[in-house]
Coordinates of C-alpha atoms and ligand atoms in Angstrom, one line a residue:
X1464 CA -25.4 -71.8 21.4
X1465 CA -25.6 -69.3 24.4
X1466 CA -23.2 -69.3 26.8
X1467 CA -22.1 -67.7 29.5
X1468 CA -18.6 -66.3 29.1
X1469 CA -16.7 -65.4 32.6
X1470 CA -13.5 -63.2 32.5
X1471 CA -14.8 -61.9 29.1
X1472 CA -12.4 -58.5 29.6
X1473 CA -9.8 -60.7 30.2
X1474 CA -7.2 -61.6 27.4
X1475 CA -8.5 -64.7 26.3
X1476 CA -11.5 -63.3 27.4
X1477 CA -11.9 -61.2 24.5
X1478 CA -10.9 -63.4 21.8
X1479 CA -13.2 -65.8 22.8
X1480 CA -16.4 -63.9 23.0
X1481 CA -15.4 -62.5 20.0
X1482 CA -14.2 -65.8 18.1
X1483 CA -17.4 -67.5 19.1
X1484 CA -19.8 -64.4 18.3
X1485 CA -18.2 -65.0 14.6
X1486 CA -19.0 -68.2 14.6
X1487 CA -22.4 -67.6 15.5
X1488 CA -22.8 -67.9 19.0
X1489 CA -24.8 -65.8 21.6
X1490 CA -22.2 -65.0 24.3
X1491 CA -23.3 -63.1 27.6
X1492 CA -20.5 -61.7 29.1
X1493 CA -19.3 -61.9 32.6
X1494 CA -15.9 -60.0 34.4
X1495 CA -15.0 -58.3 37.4
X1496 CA -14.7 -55.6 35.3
X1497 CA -17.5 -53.4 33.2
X1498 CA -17.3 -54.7 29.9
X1499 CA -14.8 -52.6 27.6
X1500 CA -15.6 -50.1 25.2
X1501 CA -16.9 -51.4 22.4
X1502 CA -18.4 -54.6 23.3
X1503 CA -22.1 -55.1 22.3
X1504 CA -23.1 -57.6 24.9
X1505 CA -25.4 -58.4 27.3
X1506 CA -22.9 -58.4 30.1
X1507 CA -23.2 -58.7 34.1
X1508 CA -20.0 -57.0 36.5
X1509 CA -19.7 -59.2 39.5
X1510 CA -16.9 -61.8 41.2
X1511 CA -17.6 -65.3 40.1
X1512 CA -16.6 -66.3 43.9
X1513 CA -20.0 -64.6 44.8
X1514 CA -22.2 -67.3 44.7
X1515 CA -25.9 -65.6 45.5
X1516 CA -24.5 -63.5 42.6
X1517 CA -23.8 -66.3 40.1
X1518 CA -26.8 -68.1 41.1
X1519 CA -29.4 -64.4 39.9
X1520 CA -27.5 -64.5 36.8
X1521 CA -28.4 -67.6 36.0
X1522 CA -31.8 -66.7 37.0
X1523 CA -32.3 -63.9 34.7
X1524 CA -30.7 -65.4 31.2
X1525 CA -31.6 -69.1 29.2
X1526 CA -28.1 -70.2 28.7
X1527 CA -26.5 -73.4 27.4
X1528 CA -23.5 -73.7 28.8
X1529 CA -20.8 -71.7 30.4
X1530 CA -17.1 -71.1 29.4
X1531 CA -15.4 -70.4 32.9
X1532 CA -12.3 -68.6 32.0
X1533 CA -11.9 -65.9 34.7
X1534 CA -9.2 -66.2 37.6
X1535 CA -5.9 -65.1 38.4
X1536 CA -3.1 -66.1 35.6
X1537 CA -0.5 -66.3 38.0
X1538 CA 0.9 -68.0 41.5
X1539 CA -0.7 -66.7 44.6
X1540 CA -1.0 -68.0 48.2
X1541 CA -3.5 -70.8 48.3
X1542 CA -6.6 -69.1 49.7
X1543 CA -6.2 -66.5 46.5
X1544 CA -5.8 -69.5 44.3
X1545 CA -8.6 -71.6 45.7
X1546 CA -10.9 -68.4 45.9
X1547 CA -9.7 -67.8 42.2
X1548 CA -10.0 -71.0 40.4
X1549 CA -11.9 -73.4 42.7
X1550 CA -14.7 -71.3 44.5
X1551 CA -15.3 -69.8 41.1
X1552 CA -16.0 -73.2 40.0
X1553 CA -18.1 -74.2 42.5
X1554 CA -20.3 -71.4 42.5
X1555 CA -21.4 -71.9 38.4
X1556 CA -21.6 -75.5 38.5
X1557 CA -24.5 -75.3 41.3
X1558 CA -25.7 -72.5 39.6
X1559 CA -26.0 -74.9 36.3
X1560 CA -27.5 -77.8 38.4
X1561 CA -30.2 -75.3 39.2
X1562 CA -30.6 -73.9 36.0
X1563 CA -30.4 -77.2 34.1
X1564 CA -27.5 -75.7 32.0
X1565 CA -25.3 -78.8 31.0
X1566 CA -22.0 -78.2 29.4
X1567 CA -19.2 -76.7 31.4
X1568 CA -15.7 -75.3 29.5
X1569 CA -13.1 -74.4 31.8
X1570 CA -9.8 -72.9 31.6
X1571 CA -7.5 -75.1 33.6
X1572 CA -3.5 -74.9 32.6
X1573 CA -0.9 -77.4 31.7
X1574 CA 0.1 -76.0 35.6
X1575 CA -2.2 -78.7 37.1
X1576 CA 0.5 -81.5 35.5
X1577 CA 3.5 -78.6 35.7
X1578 CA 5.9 -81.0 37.6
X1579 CA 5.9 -83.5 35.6
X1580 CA 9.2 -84.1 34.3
X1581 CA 9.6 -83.1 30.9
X1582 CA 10.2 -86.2 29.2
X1583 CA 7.5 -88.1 26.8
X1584 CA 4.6 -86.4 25.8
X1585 CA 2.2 -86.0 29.1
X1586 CA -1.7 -87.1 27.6
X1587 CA -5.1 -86.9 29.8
X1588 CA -4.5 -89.7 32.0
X1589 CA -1.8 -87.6 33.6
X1590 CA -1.8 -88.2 37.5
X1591 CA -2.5 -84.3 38.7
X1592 CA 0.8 -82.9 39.7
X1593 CA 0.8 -78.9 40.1
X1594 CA 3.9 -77.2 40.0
X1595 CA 2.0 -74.2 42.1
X1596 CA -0.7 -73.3 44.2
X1597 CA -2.0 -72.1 40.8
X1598 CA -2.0 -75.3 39.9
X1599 CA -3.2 -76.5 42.9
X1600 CA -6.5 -74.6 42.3
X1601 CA -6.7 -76.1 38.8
X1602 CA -6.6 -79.4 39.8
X1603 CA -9.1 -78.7 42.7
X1604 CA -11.5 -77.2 40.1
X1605 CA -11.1 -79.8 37.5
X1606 CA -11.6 -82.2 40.4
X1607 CA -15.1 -80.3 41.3
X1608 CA -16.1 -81.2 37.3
X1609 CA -15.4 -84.8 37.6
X1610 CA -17.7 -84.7 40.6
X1611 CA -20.3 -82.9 38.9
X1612 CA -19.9 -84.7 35.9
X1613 CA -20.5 -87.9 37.9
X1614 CA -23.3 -86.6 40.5
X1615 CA -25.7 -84.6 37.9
X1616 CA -24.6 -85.6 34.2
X1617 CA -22.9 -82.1 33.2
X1618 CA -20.5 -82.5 30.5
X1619 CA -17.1 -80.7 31.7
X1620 CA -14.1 -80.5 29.5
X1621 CA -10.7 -79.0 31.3
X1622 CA -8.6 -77.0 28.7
X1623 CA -4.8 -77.5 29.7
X1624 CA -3.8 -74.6 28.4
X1625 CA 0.0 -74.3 27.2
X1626 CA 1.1 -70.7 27.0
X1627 CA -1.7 -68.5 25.1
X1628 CA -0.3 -65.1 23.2
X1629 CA -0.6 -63.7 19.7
X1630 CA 2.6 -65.6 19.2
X1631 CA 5.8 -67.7 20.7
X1632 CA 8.3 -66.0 22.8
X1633 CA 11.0 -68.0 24.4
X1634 CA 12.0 -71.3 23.7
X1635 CA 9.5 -73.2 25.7
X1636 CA 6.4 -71.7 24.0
X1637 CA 7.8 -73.8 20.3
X1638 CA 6.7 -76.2 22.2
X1639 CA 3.8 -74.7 24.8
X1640 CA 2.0 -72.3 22.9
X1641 CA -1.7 -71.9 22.1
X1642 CA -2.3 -69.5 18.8
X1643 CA -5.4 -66.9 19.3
X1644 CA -7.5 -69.2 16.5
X1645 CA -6.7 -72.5 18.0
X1646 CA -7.9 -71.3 21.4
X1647 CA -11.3 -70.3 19.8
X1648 CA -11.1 -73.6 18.2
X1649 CA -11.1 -75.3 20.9
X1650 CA -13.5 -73.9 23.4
X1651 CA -15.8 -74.3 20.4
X1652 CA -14.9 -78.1 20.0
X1653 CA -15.2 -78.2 23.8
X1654 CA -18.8 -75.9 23.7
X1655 CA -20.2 -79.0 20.9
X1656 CA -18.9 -82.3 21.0
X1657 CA -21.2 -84.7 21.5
X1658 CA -21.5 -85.7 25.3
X1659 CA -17.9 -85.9 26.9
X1660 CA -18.8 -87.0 30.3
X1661 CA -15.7 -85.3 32.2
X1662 CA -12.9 -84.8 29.9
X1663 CA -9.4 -83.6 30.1
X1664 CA -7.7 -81.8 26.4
X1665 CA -4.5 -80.3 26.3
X1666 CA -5.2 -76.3 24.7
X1667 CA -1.6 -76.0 22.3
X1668 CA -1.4 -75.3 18.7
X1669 CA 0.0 -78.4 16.4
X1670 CA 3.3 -77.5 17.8
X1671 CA 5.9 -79.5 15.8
X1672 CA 7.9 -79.7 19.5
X1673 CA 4.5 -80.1 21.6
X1674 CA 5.4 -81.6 25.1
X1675 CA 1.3 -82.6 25.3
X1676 CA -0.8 -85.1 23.7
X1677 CA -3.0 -83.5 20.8
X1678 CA -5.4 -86.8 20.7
X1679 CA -7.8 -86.2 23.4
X1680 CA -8.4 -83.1 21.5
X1681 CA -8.9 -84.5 18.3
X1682 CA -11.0 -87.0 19.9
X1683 CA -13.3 -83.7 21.0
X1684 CA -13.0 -82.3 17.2
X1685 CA -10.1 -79.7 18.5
X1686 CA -8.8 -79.7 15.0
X1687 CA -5.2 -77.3 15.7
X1688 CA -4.0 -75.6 12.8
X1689 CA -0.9 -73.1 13.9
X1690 CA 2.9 -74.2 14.2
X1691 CA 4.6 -71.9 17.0
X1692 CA 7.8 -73.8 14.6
X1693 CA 6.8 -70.8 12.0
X1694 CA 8.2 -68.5 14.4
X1695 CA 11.5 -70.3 15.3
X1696 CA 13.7 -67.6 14.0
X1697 CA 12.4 -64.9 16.1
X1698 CA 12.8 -66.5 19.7
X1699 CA 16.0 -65.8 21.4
X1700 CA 18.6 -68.0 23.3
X1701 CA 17.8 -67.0 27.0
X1702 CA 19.7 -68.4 29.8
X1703 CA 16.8 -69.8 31.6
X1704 CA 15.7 -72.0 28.6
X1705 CA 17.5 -75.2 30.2
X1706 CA 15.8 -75.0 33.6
X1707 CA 12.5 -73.9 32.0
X1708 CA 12.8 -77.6 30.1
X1709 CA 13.0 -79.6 33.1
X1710 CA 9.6 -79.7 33.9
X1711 CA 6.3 -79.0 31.7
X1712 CA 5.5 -76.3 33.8
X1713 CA 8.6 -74.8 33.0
X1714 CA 9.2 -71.4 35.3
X1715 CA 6.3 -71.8 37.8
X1716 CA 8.6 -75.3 38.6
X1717 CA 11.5 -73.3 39.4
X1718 CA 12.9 -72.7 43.3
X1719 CA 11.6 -68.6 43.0
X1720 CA 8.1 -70.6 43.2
X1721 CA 8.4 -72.1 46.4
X1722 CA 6.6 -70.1 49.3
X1723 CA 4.6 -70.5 52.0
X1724 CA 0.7 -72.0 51.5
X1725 CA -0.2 -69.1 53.6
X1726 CA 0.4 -65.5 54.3
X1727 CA 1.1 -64.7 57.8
X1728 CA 0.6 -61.1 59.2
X1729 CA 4.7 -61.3 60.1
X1730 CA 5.2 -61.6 56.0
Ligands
15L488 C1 -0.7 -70.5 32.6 O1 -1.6 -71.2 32.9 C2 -0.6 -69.1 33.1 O2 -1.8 -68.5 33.3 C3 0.3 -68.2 32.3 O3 0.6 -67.1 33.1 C4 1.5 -68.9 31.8 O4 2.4 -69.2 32.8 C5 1.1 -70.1 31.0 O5 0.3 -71.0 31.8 C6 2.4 -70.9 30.6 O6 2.6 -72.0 31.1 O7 3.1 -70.4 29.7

Protein backbone atom coordinates (compact mmCIF):
# COMPACT_ATOMS: atom_id res chain seq x y z
CA UNK A 1 0.00 0.00 0.00
CA UNK A 2 1.06 3.80 -0.01
CA UNK A 3 0.46 5.71 2.74
CA UNK A 4 0.94 8.68 4.10
CA UNK A 5 2.99 8.55 7.33
CA UNK A 6 2.60 11.90 9.68
CA UNK A 7 5.14 12.40 12.55
CA UNK A 8 7.47 10.04 10.66
CA UNK A 9 10.78 11.64 12.73
CA UNK A 10 8.92 10.97 15.58
CA UNK A 11 9.66 7.86 17.79
CA UNK A 12 7.08 5.70 16.69
CA UNK A 13 7.47 7.62 13.76
CA UNK A 14 10.50 5.86 12.67
CA UNK A 15 9.68 2.43 13.47
CA UNK A 16 6.83 2.54 11.59
CA UNK A 17 7.88 3.86 8.29
CA UNK A 18 10.56 1.69 8.67
CA UNK A 19 8.54 -1.55 9.93
CA UNK A 20 6.09 -1.03 7.07
CA UNK A 21 8.85 -0.22 4.28
CA UNK A 22 10.05 -3.98 5.31
CA UNK A 23 7.05 -5.23 4.81
CA UNK A 24 6.62 -3.87 1.59
CA UNK A 25 4.95 -0.83 1.81
CA UNK A 26 5.48 2.67 0.04
CA UNK A 27 5.48 5.18 2.95
CA UNK A 28 5.68 9.06 2.15
CA UNK A 29 6.77 10.65 5.01
CA UNK A 30 5.40 13.66 6.75
CA UNK A 31 6.93 15.76 10.16
CA UNK A 32 7.36 19.00 11.36
CA UNK A 33 10.73 18.23 11.06
CA UNK A 34 13.06 17.59 7.83
CA UNK A 35 13.28 14.02 7.57
CA UNK A 36 16.48 12.56 9.50
CA UNK A 37 19.64 11.56 8.04
CA UNK A 38 19.38 8.60 6.49
CA UNK A 39 15.84 8.18 5.44
CA UNK A 40 15.30 7.48 1.68
CA UNK A 41 11.75 8.87 1.37
CA UNK A 42 9.75 10.97 -0.41
CA UNK A 43 9.04 13.22 2.51
CA UNK A 44 7.09 16.72 2.89
CA UNK A 45 8.19 19.28 6.24
CA UNK A 46 5.00 21.03 7.19
CA UNK A 47 2.39 21.22 10.52
CA UNK A 48 -0.44 18.83 9.97
CA UNK A 49 -2.72 21.69 11.65
CA UNK A 50 -2.13 23.60 8.24
CA UNK A 51 -4.76 22.57 6.33
CA UNK A 52 -4.20 24.37 2.63
CA UNK A 53 -0.88 22.53 3.40
CA UNK A 54 -2.25 19.01 3.95
CA UNK A 55 -4.77 19.49 1.39
CA UNK A 56 -1.35 20.21 -1.73
CA UNK A 57 0.10 17.22 -0.33
CA UNK A 58 -2.59 15.23 -1.11
CA UNK A 59 -2.70 16.88 -4.34
CA UNK A 60 0.72 16.04 -5.47
CA UNK A 61 1.05 12.09 -4.30
CA UNK A 62 -1.64 8.76 -5.13
CA UNK A 63 -1.90 7.57 -1.65
CA UNK A 64 -4.03 4.88 0.05
CA UNK A 65 -4.34 5.73 3.21
CA UNK A 66 -2.81 7.67 5.92
CA UNK A 67 -1.23 6.63 9.31
CA UNK A 68 -1.75 9.90 11.52
CA UNK A 69 0.71 9.60 14.17
CA UNK A 70 2.07 13.06 14.76
CA UNK A 71 1.09 15.28 17.94
CA UNK A 72 2.31 16.18 21.16
CA UNK A 73 2.91 12.98 23.58
CA UNK A 74 2.16 14.72 26.50
CA UNK A 75 -0.49 17.02 28.61
CA UNK A 76 -0.83 20.55 27.36
CA UNK A 77 -3.58 23.27 27.85
CA UNK A 78 -6.49 22.45 25.69
CA UNK A 79 -5.99 24.70 22.66
CA UNK A 80 -2.35 22.90 22.25
CA UNK A 81 -4.04 19.63 22.64
CA UNK A 82 -7.00 20.24 20.29
CA UNK A 83 -4.48 22.04 17.72
CA UNK A 84 -2.26 18.82 18.27
CA UNK A 85 -4.48 15.94 18.02
CA UNK A 86 -7.93 17.16 16.74
CA UNK A 87 -7.20 19.93 14.06
CA UNK A 88 -4.50 17.58 12.85
CA UNK A 89 -7.26 15.25 12.29
CA UNK A 90 -9.47 17.32 10.70
CA UNK A 91 -7.32 18.65 8.30
CA UNK A 92 -6.32 14.85 6.63
CA UNK A 93 -9.59 13.51 6.81
CA UNK A 94 -11.05 16.37 4.33
CA UNK A 95 -7.96 16.14 2.60
CA UNK A 96 -8.85 12.14 2.07
CA UNK A 97 -12.54 12.98 1.25
CA UNK A 98 -11.02 15.06 -1.62
CA UNK A 99 -8.59 12.78 -2.63
CA UNK A 100 -10.77 9.64 -2.38
CA UNK A 101 -8.13 8.12 -0.04
CA UNK A 102 -10.17 5.68 2.33
CA UNK A 103 -8.45 4.20 5.26
CA UNK A 104 -7.49 6.35 8.16
CA UNK A 105 -4.87 4.88 11.17
CA UNK A 106 -4.63 7.05 13.98
CA UNK A 107 -2.65 7.16 17.01
CA UNK A 108 -5.01 7.77 19.80
CA UNK A 109 -3.91 6.60 23.58
CA UNK A 110 -5.39 4.42 26.21
CA UNK A 111 -5.49 8.41 27.69
CA UNK A 112 -8.90 8.87 25.97
CA UNK A 113 -10.34 5.97 28.59
CA UNK A 114 -7.40 7.10 31.28
CA UNK A 115 -9.92 7.56 34.20
CA UNK A 116 -11.39 4.66 34.15
CA UNK A 117 -10.90 2.96 37.27
CA UNK A 118 -8.54 0.21 37.01
CA UNK A 119 -10.51 -2.67 37.63
CA UNK A 120 -11.71 -5.35 34.80
CA UNK A 121 -10.23 -5.25 31.64
CA UNK A 122 -11.60 -1.87 29.76
CA UNK A 123 -12.53 -3.25 25.83
CA UNK A 124 -13.83 -0.83 22.77
CA UNK A 125 -17.10 -0.13 24.02
CA UNK A 126 -15.41 1.96 26.69
CA UNK A 127 -17.57 5.16 27.35
CA UNK A 128 -14.63 8.00 26.51
CA UNK A 129 -13.27 9.12 29.71
CA UNK A 130 -9.78 11.20 29.39
CA UNK A 131 -7.79 11.50 32.24
CA UNK A 132 -6.21 14.84 30.41
CA UNK A 133 -6.61 17.43 27.99
CA UNK A 134 -4.39 15.01 26.03
CA UNK A 135 -6.90 12.80 26.27
CA UNK A 136 -9.44 15.11 25.68
CA UNK A 137 -8.01 15.77 22.16
CA UNK A 138 -7.90 11.97 21.56
CA UNK A 139 -11.28 11.53 22.13
CA UNK A 140 -12.22 14.70 20.03
CA UNK A 141 -10.15 13.16 17.17
CA UNK A 142 -11.48 9.74 17.38
CA UNK A 143 -14.86 11.38 17.58
CA UNK A 144 -13.99 13.29 14.11
CA UNK A 145 -13.38 9.43 12.59
CA UNK A 146 -16.69 8.07 13.65
CA UNK A 147 -18.15 11.15 11.86
CA UNK A 148 -16.21 10.55 8.89
CA UNK A 149 -16.61 7.11 8.96
CA UNK A 150 -20.42 7.62 9.07
CA UNK A 151 -20.73 10.80 6.51
CA UNK A 152 -18.23 9.50 3.61
CA UNK A 153 -17.49 5.64 4.21
CA UNK A 154 -13.60 6.10 5.37
CA UNK A 155 -12.48 3.23 7.35
CA UNK A 156 -10.84 4.70 10.68
CA UNK A 157 -9.31 2.51 13.22
CA UNK A 158 -8.17 4.38 16.71
CA UNK A 159 -4.93 2.67 18.16
CA UNK A 160 -5.23 3.05 22.10
CA UNK A 161 -2.01 2.97 22.57
CA UNK A 162 -0.56 1.57 26.06
CA UNK A 163 2.86 2.82 26.81
CA UNK A 164 5.23 2.35 23.53
CA UNK A 165 9.24 1.87 24.27
CA UNK A 166 11.83 -0.62 23.32
CA UNK A 167 10.85 -2.26 26.59
CA UNK A 168 8.91 -2.07 30.15
CA UNK A 169 9.99 0.33 32.70
CA UNK A 170 7.96 0.63 35.90
CA UNK A 171 5.40 -1.49 37.10
CA UNK A 172 2.46 -0.32 35.11
CA UNK A 173 4.01 -0.86 31.63
CA UNK A 174 3.88 -5.23 32.60
CA UNK A 175 0.80 -4.41 32.07
CA UNK A 176 0.60 -1.10 29.56
CA UNK A 177 3.23 -1.66 27.16
CA UNK A 178 3.36 -1.76 23.38
CA UNK A 179 6.75 -3.69 22.09
CA UNK A 180 8.40 -1.85 18.83
CA UNK A 181 7.18 -5.12 16.53
CA UNK A 182 3.75 -5.28 17.91
CA UNK A 183 3.22 -1.60 17.19
CA UNK A 184 4.22 -2.24 13.41
CA UNK A 185 1.91 -5.16 13.74
CA UNK A 186 -0.65 -3.38 14.33
CA UNK A 187 -0.78 -0.29 12.21
CA UNK A 188 -0.30 -2.93 9.54
CA UNK A 189 -3.41 -5.00 10.69
CA UNK A 190 -5.10 -1.52 11.06
CA UNK A 191 -3.59 -0.35 7.23
CA UNK A 192 -5.42 -3.99 5.75
CA UNK A 193 -8.28 -5.47 7.39
CA UNK A 194 -11.01 -5.81 5.39
CA UNK A 195 -13.43 -2.77 5.83
CA UNK A 196 -13.71 -1.77 9.61
CA UNK A 197 -16.19 0.97 9.37
CA UNK A 198 -15.02 3.09 12.55
CA UNK A 199 -13.20 0.89 14.89
CA UNK A 200 -11.60 1.22 18.22
CA UNK A 201 -8.26 -1.49 19.17
CA UNK A 202 -6.30 -1.25 22.19
CA UNK A 203 -2.16 -0.98 20.84
CA UNK A 204 -0.41 -3.34 23.92
CA UNK A 205 1.68 -6.35 23.49
CA UNK A 206 0.02 -9.87 24.82
CA UNK A 207 0.77 -8.56 28.19
CA UNK A 208 0.27 -11.50 30.68
CA UNK A 209 -1.15 -8.48 33.18
CA UNK A 210 -2.87 -6.30 30.25
CA UNK A 211 -5.45 -3.89 31.78
CA UNK A 212 -7.12 -3.78 27.91
CA UNK A 213 -9.07 -6.07 25.85
CA UNK A 214 -6.75 -7.74 23.08
CA UNK A 215 -10.10 -8.99 21.08
CA UNK A 216 -10.97 -6.01 19.06
CA UNK A 217 -7.56 -6.37 17.80
CA UNK A 218 -7.60 -9.84 16.97
CA UNK A 219 -10.83 -9.18 15.40
CA UNK A 220 -8.66 -6.64 12.97
CA UNK A 221 -5.75 -9.49 12.58
CA UNK A 222 -3.51 -7.53 15.37
CA UNK A 223 -1.89 -10.76 16.12
CA UNK A 224 0.56 -9.52 19.54
CA UNK A 225 3.45 -11.57 20.08
CA UNK A 226 5.68 -9.75 23.01
CA UNK A 227 5.20 -10.35 26.93
CA UNK A 228 6.41 -7.01 28.85
CA UNK A 229 6.20 -10.34 31.74
CA UNK A 230 9.73 -11.37 30.04
CA UNK A 231 11.13 -8.34 31.60
CA UNK A 232 9.64 -8.62 35.16
CA UNK A 233 12.87 -8.90 36.84
CA UNK A 234 14.31 -5.75 35.64
CA UNK A 235 11.48 -3.20 36.78
CA UNK A 236 11.94 -1.69 40.10
CA UNK A 237 9.57 -1.10 43.15
CA UNK A 238 8.81 2.68 42.87
CA UNK A 239 6.78 4.45 45.33
CA UNK A 240 4.34 5.79 42.92
CA UNK A 241 3.34 2.27 41.56
CA UNK A 242 0.07 2.11 43.83
CA UNK A 243 -1.34 5.50 42.77
CA UNK A 244 -0.18 4.81 39.06
CA UNK A 245 -2.81 1.55 39.47
CA UNK A 246 -5.70 3.34 40.38
CA UNK A 247 -6.69 4.40 37.10
CA UNK A 248 -5.67 2.99 33.46
CA UNK A 249 -4.22 6.11 32.73
CA UNK A 250 -2.06 5.78 35.53
CA UNK A 251 0.14 9.21 36.19
CA UNK A 252 -1.67 11.55 33.74
CA UNK A 253 -4.77 10.62 36.44
CA UNK A 254 -2.85 11.86 39.26
CA UNK A 255 -3.62 15.46 41.20
CA UNK A 256 -0.02 17.02 39.38
CA UNK A 257 -2.46 16.74 36.24
CA UNK A 258 -5.01 19.00 37.14
CA UNK A 259 -4.69 22.60 35.64
CA UNK A 260 -6.42 25.10 34.14
CA UNK A 261 -8.19 24.37 30.42
CA UNK A 262 -6.55 27.59 29.53
CA UNK A 263 -3.50 29.66 29.91
CA UNK A 264 -4.13 33.14 31.01
CA UNK A 265 -1.54 35.97 30.44
CA UNK A 266 -1.41 36.23 34.65
CA UNK A 267 0.08 32.43 34.51
C1 LIG B 1 0.59 8.14 25.92
O1 LIG B 1 -0.37 8.23 25.16
C2 LIG B 1 1.61 9.19 25.96
O2 LIG B 1 1.87 9.76 24.70
C3 LIG B 1 2.90 8.74 26.58
O3 LIG B 1 3.61 9.91 26.96
C4 LIG B 1 2.68 7.84 27.79
O4 LIG B 1 2.06 8.56 28.82
C5 LIG B 1 1.79 6.68 27.43
O5 LIG B 1 0.60 7.14 26.85
C6 LIG B 1 1.45 5.81 28.65
O6 LIG B 1 0.30 5.81 29.09
O7 LIG B 1 2.37 5.15 29.14
Amino acid sequence: MRVLVTGAAGSIGQVVTLGLTDRGHEVVGLDRVPAPDGTDLPWHTLDCADADAVAEVFAGEPLEGVVHLAGHPGEGNLQESLTSHTLTTAALLDAMVEHHVDRFVYASSNHAVGRTPRRDLVSDDALPRPDTFYGVGKVAAEALMQLYADRYGIDTVSCRIGSFRDQPATARALSTWLSHDDCVRMVEAALTCTSPGYAVLYGISNNTRAWWDLEPGRRLGYEPQDDAEDFVDTIPDRPEDEAEAAYVGGPFALEEFYRRALDRASD
